[in-house]
Amino acid sequence: MNWEEITGLLQGDRNAPKRPDFRVMRHILSLLGHPEEKLRALHVAGTNGKGSSAAMLQSILTESGYRCGLYISPHLLTVNERWSIDGEKISDARLSELSEKLLAALKKSGEEAGAFELLTLLAFLYFYEEACDYVVLEVGLGGRYDATNVIPPPLCALILSIGLDHTELLGNSIAEIAWEKAGILKRGGRAVLLRQSEEVTSLISKIAEEQGAELTLTDPSLLKRESLGLSEEGAFQCFSYRRRTGLRLSLLGDYQLRNASAVLDAVDILKEEGVAIPEDAVRSGLSKVRWPGRFELLSRSPLILLDGAHNPDGAAAMTESLRSLLPGRKIDFLMGVMRDKDYREMLLLTAPIARRYTAVIPEGEYERALPAERLAAEIRKYFDGPVEIGKDIRSGLSLALSHLEEEKEEEPTLLCFGSLYQVSEIRSAVRELLSKEKNMQLPLLHGSSA
């Protein structure tokens, strides 16, 4: 296959079939020698936070000296990002080679597989052939019927924040969505649940008991932030959790500390199961982890942040983090959304701290994306300040940056959010529009406890 054929086949995953079983997956895996049964996996689900938590786990295991694979979705720049080992994404040549093997098995099976099923099959094959010691698998959608859930009981499963998203597929209530996420719990397995609403915590605890899975709940009362801000090395938060103190996380956002607490509980489970993880590897793994597009610092002067928040829970976590990092400050927002998301609730959450909005349309997803003009009209229903429209992301960013330069009273801040599908374009545009000379000194912004 040529590269265009491979990427065309593997690009999409939104229309993956929601099957009541894994017959097709298991048939194809049998022809590949069942690589999924030979992997030591960690399985990560949740509406928000699963990708960054999976990256933390990979970073810690890599720092511990293991060869660790990571499978994520969606990708931001290239499809290769979905499969990485020790932070290095798969090469084009290796992806082409594995795609040929996978398609040969698919043809032999006579089955029709969805795009996400193919992506996941390729992950199992890649990590097995590369002899990974451990593999961290991020659930694509839901959990119960997700293609990744074909694996045997993992070493540990993590269930993170659960909210209303993908309701057309997962259900219209938190309880229905939590039931779907809890589908990754397996008899005899161990799991960590991020403690959250009583409804979610009670439901998943009950399912774990019914399934015979040993469940550990995080303890928010033992999570303390010591400081946060920006240094010459980039963004950071210092925190303590349970017995560990003086931890440094290279990701901003209050929600990332909660994610880290679940990761640390998972690390303790792995240690109990005999996995050798030195404490210095835990610390260095958290301090070195990178996860683009999640409360990411793009520029210090002017201050530009990027967040992939695309649902109400994500927007709530984002605004909570803004209030912690920049207390009392009004924010300029650049916003682009998909038409099937609850953008009205996202506006209710962000409008109280907004100075102005610039509406754009996420590029490359025009069929699903809400036109910038329609988004601007919706914004005006919730916000009586300035609202402007960019004809594309680059022009919208240029417009938003011009207003930052006009602000004189305090250091202005721009936060870009609304869809993961615009993250790569925003990152690229910011690099082009800002000179490197502006990012010199990065002082501590704020210290607090949480």
PDB file of N, CA and C in Angstrom, residues 115-185:
ATOM      1  N   ALA A 115     -12.767   1.423  11.397  1.00  0.00           N
ATOM      2  CA  ALA A 115     -11.457   2.072  11.402  1.00  0.00           C
ATOM      3  C   ALA A 115     -10.784   1.968  12.765  1.00  0.00           C
ATOM      4  N   PHE A 116     -11.543   2.207  13.859  1.00  0.00           N
ATOM      5  CA  PHE A 116     -10.915   2.156  15.178  1.00  0.00           C
ATOM      6  C   PHE A 116     -10.520   0.739  15.547  1.00  0.00           C
ATOM      7  N   GLU A 117     -11.271  -0.227  15.081  1.00  0.00           N
ATOM      8  CA  GLU A 117     -10.867  -1.617  15.306  1.00  0.00           C
ATOM      9  C   GLU A 117      -9.528  -1.896  14.635  1.00  0.00           C
ATOM     10  N   LEU A 118      -9.349  -1.403  13.410  1.00  0.00           N
ATOM     11  CA  LEU A 118      -8.082  -1.592  12.709  1.00  0.00           C
ATOM     12  C   LEU A 118      -6.935  -0.889  13.434  1.00  0.00           C
ATOM     13  N   LEU A 119      -7.191   0.336  13.888  1.00  0.00           N
ATOM     14  CA  LEU A 119      -6.169   1.069  14.633  1.00  0.00           C
ATOM     15  C   LEU A 119      -5.729   0.281  15.868  1.00  0.00           C
ATOM     16  N   THR A 120      -6.693  -0.315  16.554  1.00  0.00           N
ATOM     17  CA  THR A 120      -6.415  -1.053  17.783  1.00  0.00           C
ATOM     18  C   THR A 120      -5.712  -2.371  17.493  1.00  0.00           C
ATOM     19  N   LEU A 121      -6.136  -3.058  16.457  1.00  0.00           N
ATOM     20  CA  LEU A 121      -5.456  -4.287  16.046  1.00  0.00           C
ATOM     21  C   LEU A 121      -3.991  -4.009  15.739  1.00  0.00           C
ATOM     22  N   LEU A 122      -3.750  -2.904  15.066  1.00  0.00           N
ATOM     23  CA  LEU A 122      -2.381  -2.539  14.728  1.00  0.00           C
ATOM     24  C   LEU A 122      -1.565  -2.271  15.997  1.00  0.00           C
ATOM     25  N   ALA A 123      -2.207  -1.655  17.007  1.00  0.00           N
ATOM     26  CA  ALA A 123      -1.512  -1.398  18.270  1.00  0.00           C
ATOM     27  C   ALA A 123      -1.069  -2.705  18.924  1.00  0.00           C
ATOM     28  N   PHE A 124      -1.980  -3.677  19.002  1.00  0.00           N
ATOM     29  CA  PHE A 124      -1.629  -4.953  19.615  1.00  0.00           C
ATOM     30  C   PHE A 124      -0.456  -5.601  18.885  1.00  0.00           C
ATOM     31  N   LEU A 125      -0.519  -5.587  17.561  1.00  0.00           N
ATOM     32  CA  LEU A 125       0.526  -6.215  16.751  1.00  0.00           C
ATOM     33  C   LEU A 125       1.861  -5.505  16.934  1.00  0.00           C
ATOM     34  N   TYR A 126       1.835  -4.183  16.914  1.00  0.00           N
ATOM     35  CA  TYR A 126       3.061  -3.389  17.038  1.00  0.00           C
ATOM     36  C   TYR A 126       3.742  -3.602  18.388  1.00  0.00           C
ATOM     37  N   PHE A 127       2.983  -3.470  19.458  1.00  0.00           N
ATOM     38  CA  PHE A 127       3.589  -3.580  20.783  1.00  0.00           C
ATOM     39  C   PHE A 127       4.093  -4.993  21.062  1.00  0.00           C
ATOM     40  N   TYR A 128       3.404  -5.987  20.517  1.00  0.00           N
ATOM     41  CA  TYR A 128       3.878  -7.362  20.690  1.00  0.00           C
ATOM     42  C   TYR A 128       5.180  -7.578  19.913  1.00  0.00           C
ATOM     43  N   GLU A 129       5.199  -7.172  18.670  1.00  0.00           N
ATOM     44  CA  GLU A 129       6.394  -7.389  17.854  1.00  0.00           C
ATOM     45  C   GLU A 129       7.588  -6.597  18.369  1.00  0.00           C
ATOM     46  N   GLU A 130       7.320  -5.476  19.017  1.00  0.00           N
ATOM     47  CA  GLU A 130       8.404  -4.651  19.558  1.00  0.00           C
ATOM     48  C   GLU A 130       8.798  -5.064  20.975  1.00  0.00           C
ATOM     49  N   ALA A 131       8.216  -6.146  21.449  1.00  0.00           N
ATOM     50  CA  ALA A 131       8.574  -6.734  22.753  1.00  0.00           C
ATOM     51  C   ALA A 131       8.485  -5.720  23.892  1.00  0.00           C
ATOM     52  N   CYS A 132       7.376  -4.998  23.952  1.00  0.00           N
ATOM     53  CA  CYS A 132       7.175  -4.034  25.037  1.00  0.00           C
ATOM     54  C   CYS A 132       6.985  -4.769  26.364  1.00  0.00           C
ATOM     55  N   ASP A 133       7.599  -4.240  27.398  1.00  0.00           N
ATOM     56  CA  ASP A 133       7.412  -4.821  28.727  1.00  0.00           C
ATOM     57  C   ASP A 133       6.007  -4.548  29.241  1.00  0.00           C
ATOM     58  N   TYR A 134       5.533  -3.310  28.987  1.00  0.00           N
ATOM     59  CA  TYR A 134       4.197  -2.902  29.422  1.00  0.00           C
ATOM     60  C   TYR A 134       3.572  -2.037  28.329  1.00  0.00           C
ATOM     61  N   VAL A 135       2.243  -2.018  28.316  1.00  0.00           N
ATOM     62  CA  VAL A 135       1.501  -1.242  27.324  1.00  0.00           C
ATOM     63  C   VAL A 135       0.373  -0.501  28.026  1.00  0.00           C
ATOM     64  N   VAL A 136       0.258   0.784  27.750  1.00  0.00           N
ATOM     65  CA  VAL A 136      -0.832   1.592  28.289  1.00  0.00           C
ATOM     66  C   VAL A 136      -1.816   1.849  27.157  1.00  0.00           C
ATOM     67  N   LEU A 137      -3.056   1.419  27.345  1.00  0.00           N
ATOM     68  CA  LEU A 137      -4.092   1.540  26.306  1.00  0.00           C
ATOM     69  C   LEU A 137      -5.143   2.548  26.739  1.00  0.00           C
ATOM     70  N   GLU A 138      -5.312   3.595  25.950  1.00  0.00           N
ATOM     71  CA  GLU A 138      -6.385   4.554  26.195  1.00  0.00           C
ATOM     72  C   GLU A 138      -7.640   4.101  25.467  1.00  0.00           C
ATOM     73  N   VAL A 139      -8.740   4.028  26.183  1.00  0.00           N
ATOM     74  CA  VAL A 139     -10.024   3.690  25.566  1.00  0.00           C
ATOM     75  C   VAL A 139     -10.381   4.754  24.525  1.00  0.00           C
ATOM     76  N   GLY A 140     -10.910   4.320  23.399  1.00  0.00           N
ATOM     77  CA  GLY A 140     -11.303   5.270  22.364  1.00  0.00           C
ATOM     78  C   GLY A 140     -12.627   5.940  22.678  1.00  0.00           C
ATOM     79  N   LEU A 141     -13.654   5.130  22.971  1.00  0.00           N
ATOM     80  CA  LEU A 141     -14.994   5.651  23.220  1.00  0.00           C
ATOM     81  C   LEU A 141     -15.720   4.723  24.182  1.00  0.00           C
ATOM     82  N   GLY A 142     -16.177   5.271  25.297  1.00  0.00           N
ATOM     83  CA  GLY A 142     -16.906   4.459  26.267  1.00  0.00           C
ATOM     84  C   GLY A 142     -15.971   3.534  27.013  1.00  0.00           C
ATOM     85  N   GLY A 143     -16.072   2.250  26.730  1.00  0.00           N
ATOM     86  CA  GLY A 143     -15.251   1.266  27.411  1.00  0.00           C
ATOM     87  C   GLY A 143     -15.773  -0.133  27.193  1.00  0.00           C
ATOM     88  N   ARG A 144     -17.035  -0.348  27.521  1.00  0.00           N
ATOM     89  CA  ARG A 144     -17.626  -1.690  27.478  1.00  0.00           C
ATOM     90  C   ARG A 144     -17.479  -2.327  26.098  1.00  0.00           C
ATOM     91  N   TYR A 145     -17.814  -1.583  25.042  1.00  0.00           N
ATOM     92  CA  TYR A 145     -17.746  -2.131  23.685  1.00  0.00           C
ATOM     93  C   TYR A 145     -16.611  -1.526  22.874  1.00  0.00           C
ATOM     94  N   ASP A 146     -15.704  -0.842  23.540  1.00  0.00           N
ATOM     95  CA  ASP A 146     -14.575  -0.257  22.838  1.00  0.00           C
ATOM     96  C   ASP A 146     -13.636  -1.362  22.366  1.00  0.00           C
ATOM     97  N   ALA A 147     -13.005  -1.160  21.220  1.00  0.00           N
ATOM     98  CA  ALA A 147     -12.141  -2.189  20.646  1.00  0.00           C
ATOM     99  C   ALA A 147     -10.997  -2.574  21.576  1.00  0.00           C
ATOM    100  N   THR A 148     -10.516  -1.644  22.395  1.00  0.00           N
ATOM    101  CA  THR A 148      -9.420  -1.970  23.309  1.00  0.00           C
ATOM    102  C   THR A 148      -9.831  -2.966  24.380  1.00  0.00           C
ATOM    103  N   ASN A 149     -11.131  -3.110  24.621  1.00  0.00           N
ATOM    104  CA  ASN A 149     -11.609  -3.936  25.732  1.00  0.00           C
ATOM    105  C   ASN A 149     -11.605  -5.428  25.415  1.00  0.00           C
ATOM    106  N   VAL A 150     -11.036  -5.792  24.276  1.00  0.00           N
ATOM    107  CA  VAL A 150     -10.891  -7.205  23.935  1.00  0.00           C
ATOM    108  C   VAL A 150      -9.771  -7.856  24.740  1.00  0.00           C
ATOM    109  N   ILE A 151      -8.971  -7.062  25.442  1.00  0.00           N
ATOM    110  CA  ILE A 151      -7.825  -7.600  26.182  1.00  0.00           C
ATOM    111  C   ILE A 151      -8.266  -8.422  27.382  1.00  0.00           C
ATOM    112  N   PRO A 152      -7.407  -9.354  27.834  1.00  0.00           N
ATOM    113  CA  PRO A 152      -7.663 -10.051  29.105  1.00  0.00           C
ATOM    114  C   PRO A 152      -7.593  -9.040  30.249  1.00  0.00           C
ATOM    115  N   PRO A 153      -7.881  -9.451  31.497  1.00  0.00           N
ATOM    116  CA  PRO A 153      -7.779  -8.502  32.620  1.00  0.00           C
ATOM    117  C   PRO A 153      -6.413  -7.828  32.649  1.00  0.00           C
ATOM    118  N   PRO A 154      -6.388  -6.495  32.648  1.00  0.00           N
ATOM    119  CA  PRO A 154      -5.109  -5.783  32.654  1.00  0.00           C
ATOM    120  C   PRO A 154      -4.467  -5.815  34.040  1.00  0.00           C
ATOM    121  N   LEU A 155      -3.218  -5.402  34.120  1.00  0.00           N
ATOM    122  CA  LEU A 155      -2.558  -5.284  35.417  1.00  0.00           C
ATOM    123  C   LEU A 155      -3.308  -4.309  36.306  1.00  0.00           C
ATOM    124  N   CYS A 156      -3.809  -3.234  35.677  1.00  0.00           N
ATOM    125  CA  CYS A 156      -4.612  -2.251  36.401  1.00  0.00           C
ATOM    126  C   CYS A 156      -5.464  -1.492  35.398  1.00  0.00           C
ATOM    127  N   ALA A 157      -6.698  -1.227  35.766  1.00  0.00           N
ATOM    128  CA  ALA A 157      -7.576  -0.371  34.973  1.00  0.00           C
ATOM    129  C   ALA A 157      -7.769   0.937  35.720  1.00  0.00           C
ATOM    130  N   LEU A 158      -7.844   2.042  34.986  1.00  0.00           N
ATOM    131  CA  LEU A 158      -8.104   3.345  35.590  1.00  0.00           C
ATOM    132  C   LEU A 158      -9.366   3.928  34.970  1.00  0.00           C
ATOM    133  N   ILE A 159     -10.250   4.437  35.812  1.00  0.00           N
ATOM    134  CA  ILE A 159     -11.435   5.157  35.334  1.00  0.00           C
ATOM    135  C   ILE A 159     -11.365   6.563  35.906  1.00  0.00           C
ATOM    136  N   LEU A 160     -11.301   7.534  35.028  1.00  0.00           N
ATOM    137  CA  LEU A 160     -11.106   8.926  35.426  1.00  0.00           C
ATOM    138  C   LEU A 160     -12.419   9.684  35.385  1.00  0.00           C
ATOM    139  N   SER A 161     -12.364  10.995  35.234  1.00  0.00           N
ATOM    140  CA  SER A 161     -13.560  11.834  35.299  1.00  0.00           C
ATOM    141  C   SER A 161     -14.605  11.416  34.262  1.00  0.00           C
ATOM    142  N   ILE A 162     -15.849  11.346  34.701  1.00  0.00           N
ATOM    143  CA  ILE A 162     -16.956  10.941  33.824  1.00  0.00           C
ATOM    144  C   ILE A 162     -17.959  12.083  33.723  1.00  0.00           C
ATOM    145  N   GLY A 163     -18.317  12.416  32.492  1.00  0.00           N
ATOM    146  CA  GLY A 163     -19.284  13.481  32.247  1.00  0.00           C
ATOM    147  C   GLY A 163     -20.110  13.176  31.013  1.00  0.00           C
ATOM    148  N   LEU A 164     -20.962  14.118  30.640  1.00  0.00           N
ATOM    149  CA  LEU A 164     -21.824  13.938  29.476  1.00  0.00           C
ATOM    150  C   LEU A 164     -21.057  14.277  28.208  1.00  0.00           C
ATOM    151  N   ASP A 165     -20.798  13.282  27.395  1.00  0.00           N
ATOM    152  CA  ASP A 165     -20.160  13.462  26.104  1.00  0.00           C
ATOM    153  C   ASP A 165     -20.470  12.229  25.273  1.00  0.00           C
ATOM    154  N   HIS A 166     -20.519  12.386  23.962  1.00  0.00           N
ATOM    155  CA  HIS A 166     -20.881  11.299  23.053  1.00  0.00           C
ATOM    156  C   HIS A 166     -22.202  10.657  23.485  1.00  0.00           C
ATOM    157  N   THR A 167     -23.143  11.498  23.879  1.00  0.00           N
ATOM    158  CA  THR A 167     -24.407  10.983  24.411  1.00  0.00           C
ATOM    159  C   THR A 167     -25.195  10.193  23.368  1.00  0.00           C
ATOM    160  N   GLU A 168     -24.976  10.506  22.084  1.00  0.00           N
ATOM    161  CA  GLU A 168     -25.704   9.785  21.038  1.00  0.00           C
ATOM    162  C   GLU A 168     -25.295   8.320  20.984  1.00  0.00           C
ATOM    163  N   LEU A 169     -24.118   7.986  21.533  1.00  0.00           N
ATOM    164  CA  LEU A 169     -23.626   6.618  21.517  1.00  0.00           C
ATOM    165  C   LEU A 169     -23.602   5.967  22.894  1.00  0.00           C
ATOM    166  N   LEU A 170     -23.358   6.781  23.929  1.00  0.00           N
ATOM    167  CA  LEU A 170     -23.120   6.210  25.257  1.00  0.00           C
ATOM    168  C   LEU A 170     -24.293   6.354  26.221  1.00  0.00           C
ATOM    169  N   GLY A 171     -25.271   7.185  25.883  1.00  0.00           N
ATOM    170  CA  GLY A 171     -26.406   7.376  26.780  1.00  0.00           C
ATOM    171  C   GLY A 171     -26.566   8.824  27.192  1.00  0.00           C
ATOM    172  N   ASN A 172     -27.755   9.172  27.618  1.00  0.00           N
ATOM    173  CA  ASN A 172     -28.089  10.570  27.915  1.00  0.00           C
ATOM    174  C   ASN A 172     -27.981  10.939  29.384  1.00  0.00           C
ATOM    175  N   SER A 173     -27.485  10.027  30.213  1.00  0.00           N
ATOM    176  CA  SER A 173     -27.337  10.330  31.636  1.00  0.00           C
ATOM    177  C   SER A 173     -25.945   9.939  32.104  1.00  0.00           C
ATOM    178  N   ILE A 174     -25.522  10.545  33.209  1.00  0.00           N
ATOM    179  CA  ILE A 174     -24.225  10.201  33.792  1.00  0.00           C
ATOM    180  C   ILE A 174     -24.186   8.724  34.162  1.00  0.00           C
ATOM    181  N   ALA A 175     -25.305   8.215  34.677  1.00  0.00           N
ATOM    182  CA  ALA A 175     -25.345   6.808  35.087  1.00  0.00           C
ATOM    183  C   ALA A 175     -25.117   5.878  33.891  1.00  0.00           C
ATOM    184  N   GLU A 176     -25.753   6.171  32.766  1.00  0.00           N
ATOM    185  CA  GLU A 176     -25.573   5.342  31.573  1.00  0.00           C
ATOM    186  C   GLU A 176     -24.128   5.377  31.087  1.00  0.00           C
ATOM    187  N   ILE A 177     -23.540   6.571  31.085  1.00  0.00           N
ATOM    188  CA  ILE A 177     -22.165   6.714  30.602  1.00  0.00           C
ATOM    189  C   ILE A 177     -21.197   6.029  31.573  1.00  0.00           C
ATOM    190  N   ALA A 178     -21.436   6.171  32.871  1.00  0.00           N
ATOM    191  CA  ALA A 178     -20.586   5.505  33.859  1.00  0.00           C
ATOM    192  C   ALA A 178     -20.653   3.985  33.693  1.00  0.00           C
ATOM    193  N   TRP A 179     -21.830   3.465  33.386  1.00  0.00           N
ATOM    194  CA  TRP A 179     -21.984   2.029  33.155  1.00  0.00           C
ATOM    195  C   TRP A 179     -21.125   1.583  31.982  1.00  0.00           C
ATOM    196  N   GLU A 180     -21.107   2.392  30.919  1.00  0.00           N
ATOM    197  CA  GLU A 180     -20.276   2.073  29.756  1.00  0.00           C
ATOM    198  C   GLU A 180     -18.798   2.079  30.129  1.00  0.00           C
ATOM    199  N   LYS A 181     -18.358   3.108  30.859  1.00  0.00           N
ATOM    200  CA  LYS A 181     -16.944   3.201  31.236  1.00  0.00           C
ATOM    201  C   LYS A 181     -16.544   2.033  32.135  1.00  0.00           C
ATOM    202  N   ALA A 182     -17.444   1.652  33.043  1.00  0.00           N
ATOM    203  CA  ALA A 182     -17.143   0.572  33.986  1.00  0.00           C
ATOM    204  C   ALA A 182     -17.032  -0.782  33.296  1.00  0.00           C
ATOM    205  N   GLY A 183     -17.351  -0.836  32.032  1.00  0.00           N
ATOM    206  CA  GLY A 183     -17.231  -2.085  31.281  1.00  0.00           C
ATOM    207  C   GLY A 183     -15.806  -2.586  31.151  1.00  0.00           C
ATOM    208  N   ILE A 184     -14.804  -1.733  31.467  1.00  0.00           N
ATOM    209  CA  ILE A 184     -13.418  -2.213  31.390  1.00  0.00           C
ATOM    210  C   ILE A 184     -13.009  -2.983  32.647  1.00  0.00           C
ATOM    211  N   LEU A 185     -13.859  -2.969  33.694  1.00  0.00           N
ATOM    212  CA  LEU A 185     -13.559  -3.731  34.908  1.00  0.00           C
ATOM    213  C   LEU A 185     -13.759  -5.209  34.642  1.00  0.00           C
TER     214      LEU A 185
END
